[in-house]
Amino acid sequence: MWNVAALARWCYRHRLVVLLLWVGALFGLGAAGSAAGTDYANVFSLPDTDSKRAYDRMTKAFPQTAGDTDTVVWKVDEGSVRDASVRSRIEPALEEIGAMRGIGEVTDPYAADGAAQISRDGRIAYAQVTFAEQANAVPKELIEDVVGTAQAAERDGLQVELGGQAIARTQEPPMGTAELVGIVAAAVVLFLAFGSLFSMLLPLVVAIAGVGSGLMSTSLLSHVTDMPEVAPLLGSLIGLGVGIDYALFIVTRHRRGILRGTDPEEAAVTALNTSGRAVLFAGGTVCIALAGMLVMNMRFLDGVVIATSLTVVLSVLAATTLLPALLGLLGVRVLSRRQRRRLAVTGPEADETSGLAARWSSYVQKRPRSVAALALAVMMVLALPVLSIRLGATDQGNHQESQTTRQAYDLLAEGFGPGFNGPLQVVVVEGDAAGLASRIESTEGVAQVAAAPPANGVSVIQVVPTTSPQSEKTDQLIDRLRDDVIPASGTEAHVGGVTAVFKDFASVTGERLSYFIAAIIGLGFLLLLIAFRSIVVPLTAALMNLVAAAASFGVLVAIFQWGWGTELLGIGKEGPITAFLPVIMLSLLFGLSMDYQVFLVSRMHEEWVHTRDNARAVRVGLAETSRVINCAALIMICVFSAFVLSGDLEGAMAGIGLAAAVALDAFILRTALVPAAMHLLGDSNWWLPHWLEKRLPHLAVEPREEAVPPPSEKPADGPASVVHGFVRTAEGEPVEGAAVSLLSPGGRRLDRVLSLADGSYILSVPAPGRYLLSTEDASYGSRARDVVVGAGPLVYDVELAEVSAADSEDEVDAVN
């Protein structure tokens, strides 16, 4: 890994240059994006699937069907839609729509060949409006004109609704609403955590810079590669989360350094050289997890990988270059006024961690089995719904009841049957199309069959199922047509349509999901293996990630498939989980889980390197990182949950699923289950075979430590000496029997004694230098301090805080 400290120092000292480069890049990308526009395209087809073959044959035979087709539906409470009073209102509206620029065709049910567009009871009818462009390319003003003109024909007893992809765009909230709500919520959490306006703004500015540059780059890339419409949404979702979190970890470490007396520049360099390295590793794990989607060989996901990975990379770049420049501008103002006053009056803070996080860390150490069992039980209960997960397609039938697209969907289902909203298209390439249509019409589960005139040697038979597009019986009908009806007819035909495409998506996802999970777990395992020089740590991380994935998908199934709380959240009707969502969510989930694992274990590993005491390393690592991990998780939960407001059901699913995953990961797994498991595993956490150690490349999360001298060598030249003093309580009472140890900078124990009845102790020191003095007692909280011994003896008194009887179980090792 390159010299992070040198990069941080350069950015800190050349802060104006760095700021100008970032501002110039953002304005440049913005100008280029505005000039070029966007060209997002949803390419849902899968190679080597029946629906893909149907799509290819049909587009060649019917190229004129390129424009988006939407629907105007109307219903009368009494009488018939054929009544003159109804026609006098609907026909002029349809004529006006047909005359609009950008409208290709309007099929009128009142025309000679339009009888099929009126329901059998005569109360519901529909017209199809074909635009000249696909939905994403149709001007929003034109869509609004169509909606306004159609709904102006309404009157008492006559209901007019509209459905379709283009119409759905009019129901989307203003662009950026979800992002803005997430940023505001994150700002509140940051202000409560830091108590400083400037400190609150730093992570937000860094995240906005990373996400803004990522989204503008994605819009430019949409012109050169297929980029689905959901890609920028997912990019902003993951970018805001990781961007704020990465900056939060670095700013927290920087503020801690200043509070402990370090010069602001050195504090920034140290923060980047420690937390900044962890950010680089965390960003790498996220990108590896995202790249795992390529294993699925789904063209639709390629654009998602590009958009999300690019946004993560730019967020990491902002955290490691823009952030130190901003820290240089602020100096000590990164602290609140109260903190600056206290620092000036009382001097630097002690190198210790206390409070709730430290007490919880000690509790986990004392009861690792019960903590692990309870945490695992909670995760398993939450994971139970995942056993009934069903992948499929969401459509406008899942929209909120108040939306016109949902009401149009329901009216069509009422008038023409539930399968009318998801017809199948049987594309006949060779053979007797009429005979096949006759066979299909007599097939169980088919409500209606209509054969279009052949074109270019290809015939298309439209099949309306008796059941809705999301019904399992519709999936069974597709299998029946493919496996029985078509082979028995002797024709070469393929079953396509949106419903068949999503069924194929679900099938392919199920077949390839195990390879995908193996790929991202394997790559993440290798990265953590190299980073922490351990086999157990990455193995634990992989298992925990699987537990987190199962529990988060259990929550997702309960909400979106079972419908628990959908009305409360305002996200529409329950239905199957979108077929491609598990792949996207697992990538993001594994990446974010690895983030927390890296931040937590890197601090534990840092302490392990110094002391070679696993219990101490796990206790200190949890005490020092749990608060910032929980704060970061709370921010991510706010950001992800806000995407319920995105107006996109897939975005809402991803937001809720990831918010649940982050909450479970941070508050249960990383705070309880992981440290409890590491306490139970002991020193084996850090085991690595010697032969593997020699062959692995060195890529440390922490800056490289000084080599520890062997026992026979002195740490430095000079005479031997001693450290002596008294171990007392806060009231000045002596503490007898406290274990006082002297450790080298590398963690090797040099001497250890027990304090006498008067609390006195004396330790031998091999030579002048810096050492770690550790004091532990069964009845008191432990303490550790860095001490510098000169040529003569050093007098150092240790004060231990007494733990009350009520809190005796929660005593804390307050060590930095």
mmCIF file of N, CA and C in Angstrom, residues 635-722:
data_model
loop_
_atom_site.group_PDB
_atom_site.id
_atom_site.type_symbol
_atom_site.label_atom_id
_atom_site.label_comp_id
_atom_site.label_asym_id
_atom_site.label_seq_id
_atom_site.Cartn_x
_atom_site.Cartn_y
_atom_site.Cartn_z
ATOM 1 N N ILE A 635 -26.252 6.356 11.179
ATOM 2 C CA ILE A 635 -26.270 7.239 10.010
ATOM 3 C C ILE A 635 -26.689 6.459 8.773
ATOM 4 N N MET A 636 -26.089 5.271 8.588
ATOM 5 C CA MET A 636 -26.451 4.451 7.423
ATOM 6 C C MET A 636 -27.925 4.049 7.455
ATOM 7 N N ILE A 637 -28.435 3.733 8.631
ATOM 8 C CA ILE A 637 -29.849 3.357 8.752
ATOM 9 C C ILE A 637 -30.730 4.517 8.312
ATOM 10 N N CYS A 638 -30.377 5.738 8.726
ATOM 11 C CA CYS A 638 -31.143 6.922 8.314
ATOM 12 C C CYS A 638 -31.088 7.105 6.801
ATOM 13 N N VAL A 639 -29.888 6.986 6.230
ATOM 14 C CA VAL A 639 -29.713 7.195 4.793
ATOM 15 C C VAL A 639 -30.476 6.137 4.004
ATOM 16 N N PHE A 640 -30.313 4.869 4.391
ATOM 17 C CA PHE A 640 -30.960 3.788 3.655
ATOM 18 C C PHE A 640 -32.482 3.831 3.799
ATOM 19 N N SER A 641 -32.964 4.083 5.015
ATOM 20 C CA SER A 641 -34.409 4.108 5.240
ATOM 21 C C SER A 641 -35.070 5.222 4.441
ATOM 22 N N ALA A 642 -34.347 6.319 4.220
ATOM 23 C CA ALA A 642 -34.914 7.447 3.479
ATOM 24 C C ALA A 642 -35.246 7.065 2.046
ATOM 25 N N PHE A 643 -34.671 5.984 1.541
ATOM 26 C CA PHE A 643 -34.925 5.602 0.158
ATOM 27 C C PHE A 643 -36.293 4.960 -0.028
ATOM 28 N N VAL A 644 -37.057 4.821 1.068
ATOM 29 C CA VAL A 644 -38.469 4.476 0.941
ATOM 30 C C VAL A 644 -39.196 5.602 0.203
ATOM 31 N N LEU A 645 -38.649 6.829 0.301
ATOM 32 C CA LEU A 645 -39.260 7.993 -0.339
ATOM 33 C C LEU A 645 -38.830 8.157 -1.793
ATOM 34 N N SER A 646 -38.044 7.216 -2.322
ATOM 35 C CA SER A 646 -37.491 7.375 -3.665
ATOM 36 C C SER A 646 -38.547 7.231 -4.757
ATOM 37 N N GLY A 647 -39.703 6.655 -4.424
ATOM 38 C CA GLY A 647 -40.728 6.423 -5.431
ATOM 39 C C GLY A 647 -40.473 5.172 -6.251
ATOM 40 N N ASP A 648 -39.406 4.454 -5.957
ATOM 41 C CA ASP A 648 -39.042 3.241 -6.690
ATOM 42 C C ASP A 648 -39.142 2.065 -5.732
ATOM 43 N N LEU A 649 -39.956 1.071 -6.091
ATOM 44 C CA LEU A 649 -40.184 -0.048 -5.170
ATOM 45 C C LEU A 649 -38.911 -0.838 -4.934
ATOM 46 N N GLU A 650 -38.111 -1.047 -6.001
ATOM 47 C CA GLU A 650 -36.844 -1.751 -5.816
ATOM 48 C C GLU A 650 -35.912 -0.958 -4.906
ATOM 49 N N GLY A 651 -35.906 0.376 -5.071
ATOM 50 C CA GLY A 651 -35.097 1.220 -4.201
ATOM 51 C C GLY A 651 -35.550 1.140 -2.756
ATOM 52 N N ALA A 652 -36.877 1.098 -2.556
ATOM 53 C CA ALA A 652 -37.411 0.964 -1.199
ATOM 54 C C ALA A 652 -37.032 -0.382 -0.595
ATOM 55 N N MET A 653 -37.112 -1.456 -1.394
ATOM 56 C CA MET A 653 -36.703 -2.780 -0.917
ATOM 57 C C MET A 653 -35.232 -2.783 -0.512
ATOM 58 N N ALA A 654 -34.394 -2.248 -1.395
ATOM 59 C CA ALA A 654 -32.964 -2.212 -1.094
ATOM 60 C C ALA A 654 -32.694 -1.367 0.137
ATOM 61 N N GLY A 655 -33.385 -0.219 0.265
ATOM 62 C CA GLY A 655 -33.165 0.659 1.414
ATOM 63 C C GLY A 655 -33.551 0.009 2.723
ATOM 64 N N ILE A 656 -34.759 -0.576 2.769
ATOM 65 C CA ILE A 656 -35.219 -1.229 4.002
ATOM 66 C C ILE A 656 -34.346 -2.438 4.324
ATOM 67 N N GLY A 657 -34.031 -3.232 3.291
ATOM 68 C CA GLY A 657 -33.209 -4.418 3.528
ATOM 69 C C GLY A 657 -31.834 -4.070 4.052
ATOM 70 N N LEU A 658 -31.203 -3.060 3.464
ATOM 71 C CA LEU A 658 -29.861 -2.666 3.907
ATOM 72 C C LEU A 658 -29.905 -1.988 5.268
ATOM 73 N N ALA A 659 -30.960 -1.204 5.534
ATOM 74 C CA ALA A 659 -31.085 -0.585 6.859
ATOM 75 C C ALA A 659 -31.197 -1.659 7.934
ATOM 76 N N ALA A 660 -32.019 -2.693 7.665
ATOM 77 C CA ALA A 660 -32.136 -3.802 8.617
ATOM 78 C C ALA A 660 -30.806 -4.533 8.765
ATOM 79 N N ALA A 661 -30.109 -4.755 7.638
ATOM 80 C CA ALA A 661 -28.831 -5.464 7.681
ATOM 81 C C ALA A 661 -27.802 -4.699 8.497
ATOM 82 N N VAL A 662 -27.723 -3.388 8.297
ATOM 83 C CA VAL A 662 -26.751 -2.570 9.030
ATOM 84 C C VAL A 662 -27.081 -2.553 10.516
ATOM 85 N N ALA A 663 -28.377 -2.415 10.845
ATOM 86 C CA ALA A 663 -28.771 -2.396 12.256
ATOM 87 C C ALA A 663 -28.390 -3.707 12.946
ATOM 88 N N LEU A 664 -28.719 -4.828 12.311
ATOM 89 C CA LEU A 664 -28.402 -6.129 12.908
ATOM 90 C C LEU A 664 -26.895 -6.343 12.974
ATOM 91 N N ASP A 665 -26.198 -5.931 11.914
ATOM 92 C CA ASP A 665 -24.749 -6.137 11.854
ATOM 93 C C ASP A 665 -24.036 -5.338 12.929
ATOM 94 N N ALA A 666 -24.387 -4.055 13.058
ATOM 95 C CA ALA A 666 -23.658 -3.194 13.989
ATOM 96 C C ALA A 666 -24.057 -3.428 15.440
ATOM 97 N N PHE A 667 -25.366 -3.533 15.703
ATOM 98 C CA PHE A 667 -25.832 -3.568 17.083
ATOM 99 C C PHE A 667 -25.858 -4.971 17.688
ATOM 100 N N ILE A 668 -25.848 -6.001 16.844
ATOM 101 C CA ILE A 668 -25.862 -7.367 17.386
ATOM 102 C C ILE A 668 -24.578 -8.119 17.043
ATOM 103 N N LEU A 669 -24.241 -8.167 15.749
ATOM 104 C CA LEU A 669 -23.078 -8.972 15.353
ATOM 105 C C LEU A 669 -21.775 -8.367 15.847
ATOM 106 N N ARG A 670 -21.449 -7.127 15.403
ATOM 107 C CA ARG A 670 -20.135 -6.544 15.725
ATOM 108 C C ARG A 670 -20.033 -6.117 17.173
ATOM 109 N N THR A 671 -21.158 -5.794 17.818
ATOM 110 C CA THR A 671 -21.118 -5.340 19.205
ATOM 111 C C THR A 671 -21.200 -6.497 20.191
ATOM 112 N N ALA A 672 -21.771 -7.613 19.771
ATOM 113 C CA ALA A 672 -21.962 -8.725 20.710
ATOM 114 C C ALA A 672 -21.386 -10.038 20.198
ATOM 115 N N LEU A 673 -21.874 -10.528 19.065
ATOM 116 C CA LEU A 673 -21.531 -11.884 18.642
ATOM 117 C C LEU A 673 -20.061 -12.023 18.255
ATOM 118 N N VAL A 674 -19.540 -11.078 17.459
ATOM 119 C CA VAL A 674 -18.146 -11.186 17.029
ATOM 120 C C VAL A 674 -17.175 -11.114 18.209
ATOM 121 N N PRO A 675 -17.262 -10.076 19.090
ATOM 122 C CA PRO A 675 -16.317 -10.050 20.224
ATOM 123 C C PRO A 675 -16.489 -11.237 21.170
ATOM 124 N N ALA A 676 -17.736 -11.687 21.369
ATOM 125 C CA ALA A 676 -17.939 -12.853 22.240
ATOM 126 C C ALA A 676 -17.254 -14.078 21.644
ATOM 127 N N ALA A 677 -17.417 -14.277 20.326
ATOM 128 C CA ALA A 677 -16.762 -15.403 19.668
ATOM 129 C C ALA A 677 -15.242 -15.292 19.749
ATOM 130 N N MET A 678 -14.716 -14.096 19.622
ATOM 131 C CA MET A 678 -13.262 -13.915 19.675
ATOM 132 C C MET A 678 -12.719 -14.151 21.081
ATOM 133 N N HIS A 679 -13.513 -13.817 22.093
ATOM 134 C CA HIS A 679 -13.100 -14.149 23.466
ATOM 135 C C HIS A 679 -13.066 -15.670 23.651
ATOM 136 N N LEU A 680 -14.053 -16.368 23.102
ATOM 137 C CA LEU A 680 -14.111 -17.820 23.252
ATOM 138 C C LEU A 680 -12.982 -18.510 22.490
ATOM 139 N N LEU A 681 -12.590 -17.947 21.359
ATOM 140 C CA LEU A 681 -11.536 -18.548 20.541
ATOM 141 C C LEU A 681 -10.142 -18.277 21.078
ATOM 142 N N GLY A 682 -9.991 -17.212 21.850
ATOM 143 C CA GLY A 682 -8.689 -16.930 22.483
ATOM 144 C C GLY A 682 -7.601 -16.570 21.484
ATOM 145 N N ASP A 683 -6.384 -16.992 21.788
ATOM 146 C CA ASP A 683 -5.240 -16.635 20.945
ATOM 147 C C ASP A 683 -5.311 -17.245 19.541
ATOM 148 N N SER A 684 -6.158 -18.255 19.377
ATOM 149 C CA SER A 684 -6.265 -18.866 18.051
ATOM 150 C C SER A 684 -6.848 -17.902 17.022
ATOM 151 N N ASN A 685 -7.451 -16.774 17.487
ATOM 152 C CA ASN A 685 -7.922 -15.750 16.557
ATOM 153 C C ASN A 685 -6.819 -15.301 15.613
ATOM 154 N N TRP A 686 -5.596 -15.280 16.122
ATOM 155 C CA TRP A 686 -4.480 -14.687 15.381
ATOM 156 C C TRP A 686 -3.527 -15.746 14.842
ATOM 157 N N TRP A 687 -4.018 -16.987 14.730
ATOM 158 C CA TRP A 687 -3.143 -18.088 14.267
ATOM 159 C C TRP A 687 -3.021 -18.061 12.750
ATOM 160 N N LEU A 688 -1.803 -18.258 12.308
ATOM 161 C CA LEU A 688 -1.510 -18.367 10.879
ATOM 162 C C LEU A 688 -0.349 -19.338 10.715
ATOM 163 N N PRO A 689 -0.499 -20.379 9.902
ATOM 164 C CA PRO A 689 0.607 -21.328 9.726
ATOM 165 C C PRO A 689 1.875 -20.616 9.262
ATOM 166 N N HIS A 690 2.996 -21.095 9.756
ATOM 167 C CA HIS A 690 4.262 -20.437 9.454
ATOM 168 C C HIS A 690 4.556 -20.454 7.958
ATOM 169 N N TRP A 691 4.234 -21.560 7.289
ATOM 170 C CA TRP A 691 4.517 -21.644 5.854
ATOM 171 C C TRP A 691 3.680 -20.644 5.059
ATOM 172 N N LEU A 692 2.461 -20.377 5.559
ATOM 173 C CA LEU A 692 1.607 -19.407 4.876
ATOM 174 C C LEU A 692 2.059 -17.982 5.164
ATOM 175 N N GLU A 693 2.510 -17.756 6.369
ATOM 176 C CA GLU A 693 3.021 -16.432 6.752
ATOM 177 C C GLU A 693 4.144 -15.992 5.825
ATOM 178 N N LYS A 694 5.030 -16.930 5.473
ATOM 179 C CA LYS A 694 6.173 -16.582 4.625
ATOM 180 C C LYS A 694 5.764 -16.282 3.193
ATOM 181 N N ARG A 695 4.641 -16.856 2.765
ATOM 182 C CA ARG A 695 4.246 -16.714 1.361
ATOM 183 C C ARG A 695 3.259 -15.570 1.116
ATOM 184 N N LEU A 696 2.588 -15.089 2.164
ATOM 185 C CA LEU A 696 1.600 -14.027 1.975
ATOM 186 C C LEU A 696 2.281 -12.678 1.783
ATOM 187 N N PRO A 697 1.794 -11.854 0.888
ATOM 188 C CA PRO A 697 2.327 -10.490 0.773
ATOM 189 C C PRO A 697 1.971 -9.680 2.013
ATOM 190 N N HIS A 698 2.782 -8.691 2.338
ATOM 191 C CA HIS A 698 2.531 -7.855 3.509
ATOM 192 C C HIS A 698 1.723 -6.643 3.086
ATOM 193 N N LEU A 699 0.492 -6.579 3.608
ATOM 194 C CA LEU A 699 -0.414 -5.489 3.280
ATOM 195 C C LEU A 699 -1.188 -5.174 4.554
ATOM 196 N N ALA A 700 -0.575 -4.421 5.448
ATOM 197 C CA ALA A 700 -1.126 -4.222 6.784
ATOM 198 C C ALA A 700 -2.113 -3.067 6.802
ATOM 199 N N VAL A 701 -3.193 -3.224 7.607
ATOM 200 C CA VAL A 701 -4.127 -2.134 7.810
ATOM 201 C C VAL A 701 -3.488 -1.052 8.660
ATOM 202 N N GLU A 702 -2.725 -1.466 9.691
ATOM 203 C CA GLU A 702 -2.042 -0.498 10.536
ATOM 204 C C GLU A 702 -0.668 -0.196 9.955
ATOM 205 N N PRO A 703 -0.115 0.989 10.278
ATOM 206 C CA PRO A 703 1.248 1.267 9.849
ATOM 207 C C PRO A 703 2.203 0.261 10.463
ATOM 208 N N ARG A 704 3.259 -0.056 9.739
ATOM 209 C CA ARG A 704 4.193 -1.100 10.170
ATOM 210 C C ARG A 704 4.846 -0.731 11.499
ATOM 211 N N GLU A 705 4.891 -1.693 12.408
ATOM 212 C CA GLU A 705 5.497 -1.484 13.722
ATOM 213 C C GLU A 705 7.002 -1.658 13.654
ATOM 214 N N GLU A 706 7.663 -1.030 14.612
ATOM 215 C CA GLU A 706 9.092 -1.257 14.775
ATOM 216 C C GLU A 706 9.323 -2.712 15.170
ATOM 217 N N ALA A 707 10.377 -3.288 14.679
ATOM 218 C CA ALA A 707 10.693 -4.673 15.038
ATOM 219 C C ALA A 707 10.961 -4.776 16.519
ATOM 220 N N VAL A 708 10.434 -5.799 17.161
ATOM 221 C CA VAL A 708 10.638 -6.000 18.586
ATOM 222 C C VAL A 708 11.968 -6.698 18.817
ATOM 223 N N PRO A 709 12.851 -6.122 19.637
ATOM 224 C CA PRO A 709 14.140 -6.759 19.856
ATOM 225 C C PRO A 709 13.984 -8.069 20.604
ATOM 226 N N PRO A 710 14.810 -9.045 20.314
ATOM 227 C CA PRO A 710 14.730 -10.319 21.031
ATOM 228 C C PRO A 710 15.087 -10.119 22.492
ATOM 229 N N PRO A 711 14.701 -11.070 23.339
ATOM 230 C CA PRO A 711 14.920 -10.917 24.775
ATOM 231 C C PRO A 711 16.369 -10.666 25.141
ATOM 232 N N SER A 712 17.305 -11.175 24.410
ATOM 233 C CA SER A 712 18.714 -11.031 24.774
ATOM 234 C C SER A 712 19.256 -9.647 24.471
ATOM 235 N N GLU A 713 18.481 -8.849 23.667
ATOM 236 C CA GLU A 713 18.959 -7.531 23.299
ATOM 237 C C GLU A 713 18.275 -6.466 24.143
ATOM 238 N N LYS A 714 18.947 -5.361 24.390
ATOM 239 C CA LYS A 714 18.348 -4.255 25.094
ATOM 240 C C LYS A 714 17.592 -3.383 24.102
ATOM 241 N N PRO A 715 16.473 -2.763 24.543
ATOM 242 C CA PRO A 715 15.729 -1.913 23.642
ATOM 243 C C PRO A 715 16.526 -0.690 23.206
ATOM 244 N N ALA A 716 17.415 -0.241 24.037
ATOM 245 C CA ALA A 716 18.214 0.935 23.682
ATOM 246 C C ALA A 716 19.495 0.890 24.491
ATOM 247 N N ASP A 717 20.461 1.667 24.064
ATOM 248 C CA ASP A 717 21.717 1.742 24.815
ATOM 249 C C ASP A 717 21.503 2.588 26.059
ATOM 250 N N GLY A 718 22.174 2.227 27.141
ATOM 251 C CA GLY A 718 22.068 2.999 28.370
ATOM 252 C C GLY A 718 21.961 2.075 29.563
ATOM 253 N N PRO A 719 22.075 2.640 30.775
ATOM 254 C CA PRO A 719 22.051 1.810 31.988
ATOM 255 C C PRO A 719 20.661 1.295 32.300
ATOM 256 N N ALA A 720 20.601 0.151 32.958
ATOM 257 C CA ALA A 720 19.328 -0.374 33.434
ATOM 258 C C ALA A 720 18.805 0.518 34.544
ATOM 259 N N SER A 721 17.493 0.475 34.742
ATOM 260 C CA SER A 721 16.890 1.356 35.728
ATOM 261 C C SER A 721 15.648 0.692 36.293
ATOM 262 N N VAL A 722 14.812 1.463 36.982
ATOM 263 C CA VAL A 722 13.581 0.930 37.562
ATOM 264 C C VAL A 722 12.459 1.951 37.412
#
